[in-house]
Amino acid sequence: PCNLTGWWENDLGSKMQVFKVGNDGTFSGEYHTAVSSAKKPIQPSPLIGSQHLDEDGQCTFGFTVNWKKFSDSTAVFVGQCFNEDDGKEVLHTSWLLREKVDSEPDDWKATR
């Protein structure tokens, strides 16, 4: 089965560390993004999530990253863990990023 615990790196060089997945599938960790449009220096950011613990091991999961240390934005990720034929575990994810805007009329440009 896929085990999210440990370090993961994406194609852009961002890294995520999942500290431990509980028996109920909940987990926490840190996200070290390699990309940002924020003006402040990038810092590791807390994440919290949940993994669906499937019997076949190729589990779905989701987590939220709060970029509060350097940005007024929040991101959510959803994905699935796959076990490849060579035994390697691979995560496939999609994400949404919500940036703070100053007014409701600007809401249309706040989510990517």
Coordinates of N, CA and C in Angstrom, one line a residue:
P1 N 0.8 -1.2 0.0 CA 0.0 0.0 0.0 C 0.8 1.3 0.0
C2 N 0.3 2.3 -0.6 CA 1.0 3.6 -0.6 C 1.1 4.2 0.8
N3 N 2.3 4.7 1.2 CA 2.5 5.3 2.5 C 2.9 6.7 2.2
L4 N 2.1 7.7 2.6 CA 2.4 9.1 2.4 C 3.5 9.6 3.3
T5 N 3.8 8.9 4.4 CA 4.8 9.4 5.3 C 6.2 9.5 4.6
G6 N 6.8 10.7 4.9 CA 8.2 10.9 4.3 C 8.2 12.1 3.4
W7 N 9.2 12.2 2.6 CA 9.5 13.4 1.7 C 9.0 13.0 0.3
W8 N 8.4 14.0 -0.3 CA 7.9 14.0 -1.7 C 8.4 15.2 -2.4
E9 N 8.7 15.1 -3.7 CA 9.2 16.2 -4.5 C 8.4 16.2 -5.9
N10 N 8.0 17.4 -6.3 CA 7.3 17.5 -7.6 C 8.2 17.9 -8.7
D11 N 7.6 18.1 -9.9 CA 8.4 18.4 -11.1 C 9.0 19.8 -11.0
L12 N 8.5 20.7 -10.2 CA 9.0 22.1 -10.1 C 10.0 22.2 -9.0
G13 N 10.3 21.2 -8.2 CA 11.2 21.3 -7.2 C 10.6 21.6 -5.8
S14 N 9.3 21.7 -5.7 CA 8.7 21.8 -4.4 C 8.7 20.5 -3.7
K15 N 8.9 20.6 -2.3 CA 9.0 19.4 -1.5 C 7.9 19.4 -0.4
M16 N 7.4 18.2 -0.1 CA 6.5 18.1 1.0 C 7.0 17.0 1.9
Q17 N 6.8 17.3 3.2 CA 7.2 16.2 4.2 C 5.9 15.9 5.0
V18 N 5.5 14.6 4.9 CA 4.3 14.2 5.7 C 5.0 13.5 6.9
F19 N 4.6 14.0 8.1 CA 5.2 13.4 9.4 C 4.8 12.0 9.7
K20 N 3.5 11.8 9.7 CA 2.9 10.5 10.0 C 1.5 10.4 9.6
V21 N 1.0 9.3 9.0 CA -0.4 9.1 8.7 C -1.0 8.3 9.9
G22 N -2.0 8.8 10.5 CA -2.7 8.1 11.6 C -3.5 7.0 11.1
N23 N -3.9 6.1 12.1 CA -4.8 5.0 11.7 C -6.1 5.4 11.1
D24 N -6.5 6.6 11.3 CA -7.8 7.1 10.7 C -7.5 7.8 9.4
G25 N -6.2 7.9 8.9 CA -5.9 8.5 7.7 C -5.5 10.0 7.8
T26 N -5.6 10.6 8.9 CA -5.2 12.0 9.0 C -3.7 12.1 9.1
F27 N -3.2 13.3 8.6 CA -1.8 13.5 8.6 C -1.5 15.0 8.7
S28 N -0.3 15.3 9.0 CA 0.2 16.7 9.0 C 1.6 16.7 8.5
G29 N 2.1 17.9 8.2 CA 3.5 18.0 7.7 C 3.8 19.4 7.3
E30 N 4.8 19.6 6.4 CA 5.2 20.9 5.9 C 5.4 20.8 4.4
Y31 N 5.1 21.9 3.8 CA 5.2 22.1 2.4 C 6.3 23.1 2.1
H32 N 7.3 22.8 1.3 CA 8.4 23.7 1.0 C 8.3 24.0 -0.5
T33 N 7.5 25.1 -0.8 CA 7.3 25.4 -2.2 C 8.5 26.0 -2.9
A34 N 8.7 25.7 -4.1 CA 9.8 26.3 -4.9 C 9.4 27.4 -5.8
V35 N 8.0 27.7 -5.8 CA 7.5 28.7 -6.7 C 6.5 29.6 -5.9
S36 N 6.6 30.9 -6.1 CA 5.7 31.8 -5.4 C 5.7 33.1 -6.1
S37 N 4.6 33.8 -6.0 CA 4.5 35.2 -6.5 C 4.5 36.2 -5.3
A38 N 4.6 35.7 -4.1 CA 4.6 36.6 -2.9 C 5.9 37.4 -2.9
K39 N 5.8 38.6 -2.3 CA 7.0 39.5 -2.2 C 7.9 39.1 -1.1
K40 N 7.4 38.4 -0.1 CA 8.2 37.9 1.1 C 9.0 36.7 0.7
P41 N 10.1 36.4 1.4 CA 10.8 35.2 1.1 C 10.0 33.9 1.5
I42 N 10.1 32.9 0.6 CA 9.4 31.6 0.8 C 9.9 31.0 2.1
Q43 N 8.9 30.4 2.9 CA 9.2 29.7 4.1 C 8.4 28.4 4.1
P44 N 8.9 27.3 4.8 CA 8.1 26.1 4.9 C 6.7 26.4 5.5
S45 N 5.7 25.8 5.0 CA 4.3 26.1 5.4 C 3.6 24.8 5.9
P46 N 2.8 25.0 7.0 CA 2.1 23.8 7.5 C 1.1 23.3 6.6
L47 N 0.9 21.9 6.6 CA -0.1 21.3 5.9 C -0.9 20.3 6.8
I48 N -2.1 20.1 6.5 CA -2.9 19.1 7.2 C -3.8 18.4 6.2
G49 N -4.0 17.1 6.4 CA -4.8 16.4 5.4 C -5.4 15.1 5.8
S50 N -5.9 14.4 4.9 CA -6.6 13.1 5.2 C -6.4 12.2 4.0
Q51 N -6.1 10.9 4.3 CA -5.9 9.9 3.2 C -6.9 8.8 3.4
H52 N -7.5 8.4 2.3 CA -8.5 7.3 2.3 C -7.7 6.1 2.2
L53 N -7.8 5.3 3.2 CA -7.0 4.0 3.3 C -7.7 2.9 2.7
D54 N -7.3 2.6 1.4 CA -8.0 1.6 0.6 C -7.2 0.3 0.8
E55 N -7.9 -0.8 0.5 CA -7.3 -2.1 0.7 C -6.3 -2.4 -0.4
D56 N -6.5 -1.8 -1.7 CA -5.6 -2.0 -2.7 C -4.3 -1.1 -2.7
G57 N -4.4 -0.2 -1.7 CA -3.2 0.6 -1.5 C -3.1 1.9 -2.3
Q58 N -3.8 2.0 -3.4 CA -3.7 3.1 -4.3 C -4.7 4.2 -3.9
C59 N -4.4 4.9 -2.8 CA -5.3 5.7 -2.0 C -5.5 7.1 -2.5
T60 N -6.7 7.6 -2.4 CA -6.9 9.1 -2.6 C -6.6 9.8 -1.3
F61 N -6.3 11.1 -1.5 CA -6.0 11.9 -0.3 C -6.2 13.4 -0.7
G62 N -6.2 14.2 0.3 CA -6.4 15.7 0.2 C -5.7 16.4 1.3
F63 N -5.2 17.6 1.0 CA -4.6 18.4 2.1 C -4.6 19.8 1.8
T64 N -4.5 20.6 2.9 CA -4.6 22.1 2.8 C -3.2 22.6 3.3
V65 N -2.7 23.6 2.5 CA -1.5 24.3 2.9 C -1.8 25.7 3.2
N66 N -1.4 26.2 4.4 CA -1.6 27.6 4.8 C -0.3 28.3 4.6
W67 N -0.2 29.2 3.7 CA 1.0 29.9 3.4 C 1.2 31.1 4.3
K68 N 0.7 31.1 5.5 CA 0.6 32.3 6.4 C 1.9 32.9 6.7
K69 N 3.0 32.1 6.6 CA 4.3 32.7 7.0 C 4.9 33.7 6.0
F70 N 4.4 33.7 4.7 CA 4.9 34.6 3.7 C 3.9 35.1 2.7
S71 N 2.6 34.7 2.9 CA 1.6 35.1 1.9 C 0.2 35.0 2.5
D72 N -0.7 35.7 1.9 CA -2.1 35.7 2.3 C -2.9 34.8 1.5
S73 N -2.4 33.6 1.2 CA -3.1 32.6 0.4 C -3.1 31.2 1.0
T74 N -4.1 30.4 0.5 CA -4.2 29.1 1.0 C -4.4 28.2 -0.2
A75 N -3.8 27.0 -0.2 CA -4.0 26.0 -1.3 C -4.6 24.7 -0.8
V76 N -5.3 24.1 -1.7 CA -5.8 22.7 -1.4 C -5.4 21.8 -2.5
F77 N -5.0 20.6 -2.1 CA -4.5 19.6 -3.1 C -5.4 18.4 -2.9
V78 N -5.7 17.7 -4.0 CA -6.3 16.4 -4.0 C -5.6 15.5 -4.9
G79 N -5.5 14.2 -4.6 CA -4.8 13.4 -5.5 C -4.9 11.9 -5.2
Q80 N -4.1 11.1 -5.8 CA -4.1 9.7 -5.6 C -2.7 9.2 -5.6
C81 N -2.4 8.2 -4.8 CA -1.1 7.6 -4.8 C -1.2 6.3 -5.6
F82 N -0.2 6.1 -6.4 CA -0.1 4.9 -7.3 C 1.2 4.1 -7.0
N83 N 1.1 2.8 -7.0 CA 2.2 1.9 -6.9 C 2.6 1.5 -8.3
E84 N 3.8 1.9 -8.8 CA 4.2 1.5 -10.2 C 4.7 0.1 -10.2
D85 N 4.9 -0.5 -11.3 CA 5.3 -1.8 -11.5 C 6.7 -2.1 -10.8
D86 N 7.6 -1.1 -10.8 CA 8.9 -1.2 -10.1 C 8.8 -1.0 -8.6
G87 N 7.6 -0.8 -8.1 CA 7.5 -0.6 -6.6 C 7.5 0.8 -6.2
K88 N 7.9 1.7 -7.1 CA 7.9 3.1 -6.8 C 6.5 3.7 -6.5
E89 N 6.4 4.5 -5.5 CA 5.2 5.2 -5.2 C 5.2 6.6 -5.9
V90 N 4.1 6.9 -6.6 CA 3.9 8.2 -7.3 C 2.6 8.9 -6.9
L91 N 2.7 10.2 -6.6 CA 1.5 10.9 -6.3 C 1.1 11.7 -7.5
H92 N -0.2 11.7 -7.9 CA -0.8 12.6 -8.9 C -1.8 13.5 -8.2
T93 N -1.5 14.8 -8.4 CA -2.4 15.8 -7.7 C -2.9 16.9 -8.6
S94 N -4.0 17.5 -8.1 CA -4.5 18.7 -8.7 C -4.6 19.7 -7.5
W95 N -4.6 21.0 -7.8 CA -4.6 22.0 -6.7 C -5.4 23.2 -7.1
L96 N -5.9 23.9 -6.1 CA -6.5 25.2 -6.2 C -5.8 26.1 -5.2
L97 N -5.5 27.3 -5.6 CA -4.8 28.3 -4.8 C -5.8 29.5 -4.7
R98 N -6.1 29.9 -3.4 CA -6.9 31.1 -3.2 C -6.0 32.2 -2.6
E99 N -6.0 33.3 -3.3 CA -5.3 34.5 -2.9 C -6.2 35.5 -2.3
K100 N -5.8 36.2 -1.3 CA -6.6 37.3 -0.7 C -6.8 38.4 -1.7
V101 N -8.0 38.9 -1.8 CA -8.3 40.1 -2.7 C -8.9 41.2 -1.8
D102 N -8.8 42.4 -2.2 CA -9.2 43.5 -1.3 C -10.7 43.8 -1.4
S103 N -11.5 43.3 -2.3 CA -12.9 43.6 -2.4 C -13.6 42.4 -3.1
E104 N -14.9 42.3 -2.9 CA -15.7 41.3 -3.5 C -15.7 41.4 -5.0
P105 N -15.8 42.6 -5.6 CA -15.7 42.6 -7.1 C -14.4 42.0 -7.7
D106 N -13.4 41.9 -6.9 CA -12.1 41.2 -7.3 C -12.1 39.7 -7.1
D107 N -13.2 39.2 -6.6 CA -13.3 37.7 -6.3 C -13.0 36.9 -7.5
W108 N -13.4 37.3 -8.6 CA -13.2 36.5 -9.9 C -11.7 36.2 -10.1
K109 N -10.8 37.0 -9.7 CA -9.4 36.7 -9.9 C -8.6 36.1 -8.7
A110 N -9.3 35.7 -7.7 CA -8.7 35.2 -6.5 C -8.3 33.7 -6.5
T111 N -8.9 32.9 -7.3 CA -8.7 31.5 -7.3 C -8.1 31.0 -8.6
R112 N -7.0 30.3 -8.5 CA -6.3 29.7 -9.6 C -6.4 28.2 -9.5

